[in-house]
Coordinates of C-alpha atoms and ligand atoms in Angstrom, one line a residue:
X1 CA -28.5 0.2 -16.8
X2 CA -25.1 1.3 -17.2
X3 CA -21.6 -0.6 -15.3
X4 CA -21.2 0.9 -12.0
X5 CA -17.7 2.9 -12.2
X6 CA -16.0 1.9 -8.8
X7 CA -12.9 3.9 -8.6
X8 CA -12.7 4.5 -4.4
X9 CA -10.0 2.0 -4.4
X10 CA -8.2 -0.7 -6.0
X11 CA -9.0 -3.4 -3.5
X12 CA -12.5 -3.3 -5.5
X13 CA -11.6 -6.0 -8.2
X14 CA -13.5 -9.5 -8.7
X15 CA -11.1 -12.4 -9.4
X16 CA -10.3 -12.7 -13.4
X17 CA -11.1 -15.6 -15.3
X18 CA -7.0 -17.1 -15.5
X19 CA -7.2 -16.3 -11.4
X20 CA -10.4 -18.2 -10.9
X21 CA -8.7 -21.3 -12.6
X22 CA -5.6 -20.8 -10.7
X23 CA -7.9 -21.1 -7.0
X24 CA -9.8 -23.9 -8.6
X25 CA -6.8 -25.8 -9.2
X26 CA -5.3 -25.0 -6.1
X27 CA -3.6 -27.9 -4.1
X28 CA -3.9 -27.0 -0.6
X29 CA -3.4 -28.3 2.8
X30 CA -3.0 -27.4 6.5
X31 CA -1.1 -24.5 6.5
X32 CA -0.8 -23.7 10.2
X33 CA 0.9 -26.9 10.1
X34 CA 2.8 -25.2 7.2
X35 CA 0.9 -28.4 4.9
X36 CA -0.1 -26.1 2.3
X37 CA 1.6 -26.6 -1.5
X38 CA -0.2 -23.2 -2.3
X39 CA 0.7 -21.2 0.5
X40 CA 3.9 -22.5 0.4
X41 CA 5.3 -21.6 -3.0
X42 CA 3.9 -18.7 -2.9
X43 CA 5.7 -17.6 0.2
X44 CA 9.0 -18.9 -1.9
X45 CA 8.1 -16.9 -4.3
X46 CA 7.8 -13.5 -2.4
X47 CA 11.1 -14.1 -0.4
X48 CA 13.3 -15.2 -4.1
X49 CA 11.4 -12.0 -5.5
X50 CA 12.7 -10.0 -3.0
X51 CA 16.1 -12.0 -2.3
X52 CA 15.1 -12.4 1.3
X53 CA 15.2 -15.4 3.5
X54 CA 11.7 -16.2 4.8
X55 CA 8.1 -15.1 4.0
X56 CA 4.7 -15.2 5.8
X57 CA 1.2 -15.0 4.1
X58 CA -1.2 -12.9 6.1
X59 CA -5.1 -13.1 5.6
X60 CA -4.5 -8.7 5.7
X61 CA -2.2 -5.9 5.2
X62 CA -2.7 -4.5 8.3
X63 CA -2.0 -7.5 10.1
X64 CA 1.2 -7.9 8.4
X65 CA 2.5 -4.1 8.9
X66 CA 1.1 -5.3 12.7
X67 CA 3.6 -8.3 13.0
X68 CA 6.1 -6.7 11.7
X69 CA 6.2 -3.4 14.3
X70 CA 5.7 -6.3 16.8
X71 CA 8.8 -8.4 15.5
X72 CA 11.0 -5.2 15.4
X73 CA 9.8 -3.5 19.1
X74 CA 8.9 -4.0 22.8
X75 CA 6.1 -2.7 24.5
X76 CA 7.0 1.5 25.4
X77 CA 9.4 2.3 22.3
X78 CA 8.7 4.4 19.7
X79 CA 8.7 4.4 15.7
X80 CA 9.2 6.6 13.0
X81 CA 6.7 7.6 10.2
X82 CA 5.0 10.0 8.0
X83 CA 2.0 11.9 9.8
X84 CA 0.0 9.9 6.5
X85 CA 1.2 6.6 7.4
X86 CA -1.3 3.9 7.2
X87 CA 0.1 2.0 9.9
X88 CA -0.6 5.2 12.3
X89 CA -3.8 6.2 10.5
X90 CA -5.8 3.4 9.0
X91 CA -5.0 0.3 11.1
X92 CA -7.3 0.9 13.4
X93 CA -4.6 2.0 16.5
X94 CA -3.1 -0.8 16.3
X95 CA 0.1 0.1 17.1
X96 CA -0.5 0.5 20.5
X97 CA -2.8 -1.4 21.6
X98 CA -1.0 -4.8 19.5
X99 CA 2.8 -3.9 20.6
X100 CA 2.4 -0.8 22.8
X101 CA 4.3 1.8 20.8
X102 CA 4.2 5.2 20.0
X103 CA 4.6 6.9 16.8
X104 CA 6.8 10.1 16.2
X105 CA 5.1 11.7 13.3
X106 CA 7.1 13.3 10.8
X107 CA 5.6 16.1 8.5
X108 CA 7.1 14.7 4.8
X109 CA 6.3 15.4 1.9
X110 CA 3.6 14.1 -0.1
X111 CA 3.7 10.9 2.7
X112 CA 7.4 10.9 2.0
X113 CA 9.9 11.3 4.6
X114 CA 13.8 12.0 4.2
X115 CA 17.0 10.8 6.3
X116 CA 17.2 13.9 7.7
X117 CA 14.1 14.0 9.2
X118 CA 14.3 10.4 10.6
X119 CA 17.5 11.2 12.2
X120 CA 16.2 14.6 14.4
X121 CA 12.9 12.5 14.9
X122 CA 15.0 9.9 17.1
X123 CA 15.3 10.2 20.8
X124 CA 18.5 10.2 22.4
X125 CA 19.3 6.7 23.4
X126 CA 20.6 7.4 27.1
X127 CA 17.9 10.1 27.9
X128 CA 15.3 7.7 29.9
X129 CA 12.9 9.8 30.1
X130 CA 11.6 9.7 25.9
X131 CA 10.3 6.5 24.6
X132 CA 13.3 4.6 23.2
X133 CA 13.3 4.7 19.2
X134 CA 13.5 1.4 17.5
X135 CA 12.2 1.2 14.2
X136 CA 11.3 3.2 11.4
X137 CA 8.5 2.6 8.6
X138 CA 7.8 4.0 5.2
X139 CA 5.6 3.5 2.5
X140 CA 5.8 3.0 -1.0
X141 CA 4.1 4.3 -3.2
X142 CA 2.2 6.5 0.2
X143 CA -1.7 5.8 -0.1
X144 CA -2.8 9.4 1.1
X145 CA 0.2 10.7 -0.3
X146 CA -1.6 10.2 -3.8
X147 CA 0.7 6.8 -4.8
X148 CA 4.5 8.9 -5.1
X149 CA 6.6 6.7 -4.8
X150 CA 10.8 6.9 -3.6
X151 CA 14.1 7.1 -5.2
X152 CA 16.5 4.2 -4.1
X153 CA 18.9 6.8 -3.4
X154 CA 16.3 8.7 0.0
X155 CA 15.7 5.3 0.8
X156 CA 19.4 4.0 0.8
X157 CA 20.2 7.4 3.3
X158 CA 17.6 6.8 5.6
X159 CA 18.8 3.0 6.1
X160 CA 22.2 4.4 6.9
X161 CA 20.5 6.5 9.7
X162 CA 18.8 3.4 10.9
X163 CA 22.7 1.5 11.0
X164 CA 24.1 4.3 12.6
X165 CA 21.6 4.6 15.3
X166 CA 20.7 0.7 15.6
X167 CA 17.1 1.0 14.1
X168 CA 14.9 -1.6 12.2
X169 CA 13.8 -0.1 9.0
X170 CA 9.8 -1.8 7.7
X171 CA 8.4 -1.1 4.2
X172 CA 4.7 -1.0 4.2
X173 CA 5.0 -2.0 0.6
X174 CA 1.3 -2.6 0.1
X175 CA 1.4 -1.1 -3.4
X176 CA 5.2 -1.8 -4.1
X177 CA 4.6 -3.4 -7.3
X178 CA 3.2 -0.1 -8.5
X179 CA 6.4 1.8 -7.4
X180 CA 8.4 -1.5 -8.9
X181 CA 6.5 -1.0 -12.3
X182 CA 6.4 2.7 -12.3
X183 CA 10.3 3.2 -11.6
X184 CA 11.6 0.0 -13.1
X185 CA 13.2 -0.7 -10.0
X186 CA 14.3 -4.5 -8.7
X187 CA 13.0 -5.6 -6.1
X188 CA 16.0 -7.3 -4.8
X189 CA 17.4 -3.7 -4.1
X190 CA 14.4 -3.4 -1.7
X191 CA 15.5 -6.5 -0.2
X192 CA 18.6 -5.0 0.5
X193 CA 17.7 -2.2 2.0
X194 CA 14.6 -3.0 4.5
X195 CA 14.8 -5.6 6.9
X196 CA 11.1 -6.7 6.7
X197 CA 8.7 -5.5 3.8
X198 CA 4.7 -6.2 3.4
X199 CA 3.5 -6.8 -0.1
X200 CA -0.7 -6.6 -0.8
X201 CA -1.8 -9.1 -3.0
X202 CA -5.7 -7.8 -2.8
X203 CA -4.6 -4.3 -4.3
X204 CA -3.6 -3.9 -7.5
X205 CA -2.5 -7.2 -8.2
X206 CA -6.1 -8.4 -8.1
X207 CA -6.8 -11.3 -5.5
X208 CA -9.4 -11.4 -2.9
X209 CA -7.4 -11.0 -0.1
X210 CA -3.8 -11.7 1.9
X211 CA -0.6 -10.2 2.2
X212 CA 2.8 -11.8 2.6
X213 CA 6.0 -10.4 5.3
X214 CA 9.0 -11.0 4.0
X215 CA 12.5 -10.5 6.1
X216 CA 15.9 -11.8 7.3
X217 CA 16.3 -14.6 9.3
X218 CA 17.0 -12.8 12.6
X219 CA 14.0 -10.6 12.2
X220 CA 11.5 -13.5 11.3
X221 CA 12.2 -15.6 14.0
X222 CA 8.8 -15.1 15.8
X223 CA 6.8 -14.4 12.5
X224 CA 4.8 -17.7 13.2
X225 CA 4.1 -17.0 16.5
X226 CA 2.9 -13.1 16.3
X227 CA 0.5 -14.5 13.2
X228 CA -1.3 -16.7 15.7
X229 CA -1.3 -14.4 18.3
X230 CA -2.9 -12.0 15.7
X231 CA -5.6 -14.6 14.9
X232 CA -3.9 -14.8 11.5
X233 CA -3.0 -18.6 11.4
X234 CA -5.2 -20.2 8.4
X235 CA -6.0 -23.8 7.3
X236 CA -6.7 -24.8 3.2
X237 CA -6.2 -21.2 2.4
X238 CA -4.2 -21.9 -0.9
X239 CA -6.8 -21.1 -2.6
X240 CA -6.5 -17.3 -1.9
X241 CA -2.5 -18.1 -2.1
X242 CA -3.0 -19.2 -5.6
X243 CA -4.6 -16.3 -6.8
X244 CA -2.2 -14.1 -5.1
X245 CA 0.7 -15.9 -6.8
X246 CA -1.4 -15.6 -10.0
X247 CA -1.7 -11.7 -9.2
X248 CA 2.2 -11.4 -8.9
X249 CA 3.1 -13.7 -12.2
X250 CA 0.4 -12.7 -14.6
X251 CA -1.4 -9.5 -13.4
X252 CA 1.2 -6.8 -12.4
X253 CA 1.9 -5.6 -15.7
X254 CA -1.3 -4.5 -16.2
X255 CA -0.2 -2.0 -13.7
X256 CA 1.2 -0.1 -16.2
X257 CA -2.4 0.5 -18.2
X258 CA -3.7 1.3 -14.5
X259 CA -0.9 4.5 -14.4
X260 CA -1.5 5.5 -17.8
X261 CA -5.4 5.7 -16.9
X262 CA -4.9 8.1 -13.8
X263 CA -2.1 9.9 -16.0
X264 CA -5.3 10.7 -18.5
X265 CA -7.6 11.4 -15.7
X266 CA -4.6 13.9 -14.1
X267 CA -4.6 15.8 -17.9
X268 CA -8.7 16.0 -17.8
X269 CA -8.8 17.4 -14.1
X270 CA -5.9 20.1 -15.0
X271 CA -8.2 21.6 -17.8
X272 CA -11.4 21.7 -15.8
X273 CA -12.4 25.4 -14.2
X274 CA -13.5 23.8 -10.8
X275 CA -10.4 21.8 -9.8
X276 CA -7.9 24.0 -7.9
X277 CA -5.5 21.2 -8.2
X278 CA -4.3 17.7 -8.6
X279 CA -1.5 16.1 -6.9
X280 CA 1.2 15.0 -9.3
X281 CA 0.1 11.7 -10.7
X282 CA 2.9 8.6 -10.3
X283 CA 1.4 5.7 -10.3
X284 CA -2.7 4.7 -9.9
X285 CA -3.9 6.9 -7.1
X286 CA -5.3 10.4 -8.2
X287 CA -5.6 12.8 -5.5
X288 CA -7.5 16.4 -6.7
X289 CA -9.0 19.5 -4.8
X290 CA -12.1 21.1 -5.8
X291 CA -11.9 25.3 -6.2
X292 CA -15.1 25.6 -3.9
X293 CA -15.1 23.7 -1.0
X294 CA -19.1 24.0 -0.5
X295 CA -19.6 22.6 -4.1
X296 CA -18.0 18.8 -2.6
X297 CA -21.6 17.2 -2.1
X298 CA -22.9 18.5 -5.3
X299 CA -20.1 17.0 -7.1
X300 CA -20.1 13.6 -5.5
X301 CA -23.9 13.8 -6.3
X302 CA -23.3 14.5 -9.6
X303 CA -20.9 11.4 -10.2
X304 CA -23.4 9.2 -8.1
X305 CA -26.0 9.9 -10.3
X306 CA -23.9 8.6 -13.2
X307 CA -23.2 5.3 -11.4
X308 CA -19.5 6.8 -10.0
X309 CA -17.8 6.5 -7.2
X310 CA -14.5 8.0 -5.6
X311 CA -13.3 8.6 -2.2
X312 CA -13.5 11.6 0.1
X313 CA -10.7 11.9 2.2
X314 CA -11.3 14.7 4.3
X315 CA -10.2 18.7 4.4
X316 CA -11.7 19.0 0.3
X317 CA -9.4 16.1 -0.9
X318 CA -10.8 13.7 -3.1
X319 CA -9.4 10.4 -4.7
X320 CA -9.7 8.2 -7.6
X321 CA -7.8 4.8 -7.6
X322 CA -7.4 3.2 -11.4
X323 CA -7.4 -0.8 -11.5
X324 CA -7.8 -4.0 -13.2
X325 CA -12.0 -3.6 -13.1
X326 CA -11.4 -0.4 -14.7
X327 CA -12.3 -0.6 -18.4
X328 CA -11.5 1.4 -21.7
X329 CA -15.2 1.9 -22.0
X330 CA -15.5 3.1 -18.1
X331 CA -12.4 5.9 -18.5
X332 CA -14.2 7.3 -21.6
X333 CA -17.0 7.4 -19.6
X334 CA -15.3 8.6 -16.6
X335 CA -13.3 11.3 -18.3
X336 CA -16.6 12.2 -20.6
X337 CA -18.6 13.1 -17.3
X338 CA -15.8 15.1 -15.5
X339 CA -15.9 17.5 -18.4
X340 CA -19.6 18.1 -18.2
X341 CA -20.0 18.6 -14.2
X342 CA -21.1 23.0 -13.8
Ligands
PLP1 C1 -4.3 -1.1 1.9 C2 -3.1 -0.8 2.6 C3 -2.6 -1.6 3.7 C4 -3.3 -2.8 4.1 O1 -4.6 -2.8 4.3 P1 -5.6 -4.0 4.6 O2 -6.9 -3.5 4.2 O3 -5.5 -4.3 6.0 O4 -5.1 -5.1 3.7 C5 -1.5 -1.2 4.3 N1 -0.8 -0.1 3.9 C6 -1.2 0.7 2.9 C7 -0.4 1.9 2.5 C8 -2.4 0.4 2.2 O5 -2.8 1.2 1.3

């Protein structure tokens, strides 16, 4: 019996040996009473990586993109996003019912969105009438915008927008180290630019779970308190902080061989006579389109019958996600069985 091939996401990885040593050794300790040695440095960690004041661990992503919209809004206003946005589409509508905002979607491209669009997306502040705009979010690199990721430069406009018109600006930065390794960008210039960020540790950086919120100061004020109004305040959970820090330190430049993978698997899919297209590959996340629409179960048939699995997103699109579980010998086999499918 062959290896199953998971490749629907990259939160699919089991704990490597090195991280399983790191949570055995953990030192841990009451951490809603912020007791925790783990939890602790690796919240140091974050904020120095980032050259930001203050970090929170959360047990999820969502939760933290959650606080944050919560720490930047008040029940009625409105944020800013991509119509791909997880934080609009795959946390669960949490937007409203947790904080009681709206979201102005903005058509972008690739789950990209630009200054200019942010700025005609914001309601005029004296015109009662429109939910009041307060914050805007973006994502980097954009999950069902196939992992692209942005220049500093679209960033750095749209934060002017934000200072002109008195907005917060979040980063849903759940796969930021793949954008960080991919463009060779610092991470203190995201630091600069966002006033809160989230980064996933159970994503390509390869723990079980949690995700830490960094921010200023002034912004993280009531980060303890929205956490335990979330549910999200945790005892000995160094453990999982340990192999999150162990992610960050040891495991994110295997990111790199992740890239490189979905780069192959991008080259294989544009030479095969039944794909009508693949999205421009960046970083780990490969997003392709079948020629015949009808031909969808037949194909994921095909791949489940050679122990394979990828995602169906909906409308014909179809994604593969590369990760640290994803061997030499599986992308052979992978690539091997894509060519043979008729
Ligand atoms: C995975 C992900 C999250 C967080 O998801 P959780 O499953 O709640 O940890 C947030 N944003 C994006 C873009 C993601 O891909």
């Amino acid at each position: 019996m062959k290896n199953n091939i998971d490749l629907r996401s990259d939160t699919v990885t089991q704990p490597s040996p090195g991280m399983m040593e790191a949570i055995m050794n953990a030192k841990v300790g009451d951490d809603v009473y912020k007791e925790d040695p783990s939890v602790n440095e690796l919240e140091k960690y974050v904020a120095d990586f980032f050259g930001m004041d203050e970090a929170l661990y959360f047990p999820t992503g969502s939760m933290a993109n959650q606080a944050a919209i919560k720490l930047h809004t008040q029940p009625a206003e409105q944020l800013i996003c991509d119509h791909y946005g997880h934080v609009y589409n795959y946390e669960g509508g949490g937007v409203s019912f947790n904080s009681g905002v709206s979201c102005k979607l903005i058509e972008g491209f690739r789950g990209k969105i630009n200054a200019t669009q942010v700025e005609a997306a914001i309601n005029p502040p004296d015109f009662y009438h429109s939910p009041k705009t307060s914050l805007v979010c973006l994502e980097n690199t954009t999950n069902k915008g196939g992992g692209a990721c942005y220049e500093l430069s679209e960033i750095k406009a749209i934060r002017e927008v934000c200072n002109r018109h008195n907005l917060g600006l979040h980063l849903d930065g759940a796969r930021i180290a793949n954008a960080l390794v991919y463009k060779k960008q610092d991470p203190k210039d995201f630091g600069q630019l966002f006033d809160t960020i989230t980064i996933c540790l159970s994503k390509g950086l390869g723990a079980p779970m949690g995700t830490v919120l960094a921010g200023n100061k002034k912004h993280m004020q009531n980060a303890m308190r929205v956490r335990k109004v979330l549910g999200g305040g945790m005892r000995q959970v160094g453990f999982m902080a340990a192999a999150g820090l162990y992610g960050l330190k040891h495991q994110m430049k295997n990111l790199e061989t992740d890239h490189l993978k979905a780069k192959e698997i991008e080259k294989t899919l544009n030479q095969l006579d039944f794909i009508s297209k693949v999205d421009k590959v960046e970083t780990n996340i490969v997003i392709f389109y079948l020629k015949d629409n009808k031909q969808e179960n037949k194909f994921m048939k095909y791949l489940q019958d050679h122990a394979i699995q990828i995602s169906q997103m909906g409308e014909g699109k179809l994604r593969v996600v590369t990760h640290l579980d994803y061997t030499h010998e599986m992308h052979n086999r992978f690539l091997d069985c894509l060519s043979k499918f008729n």
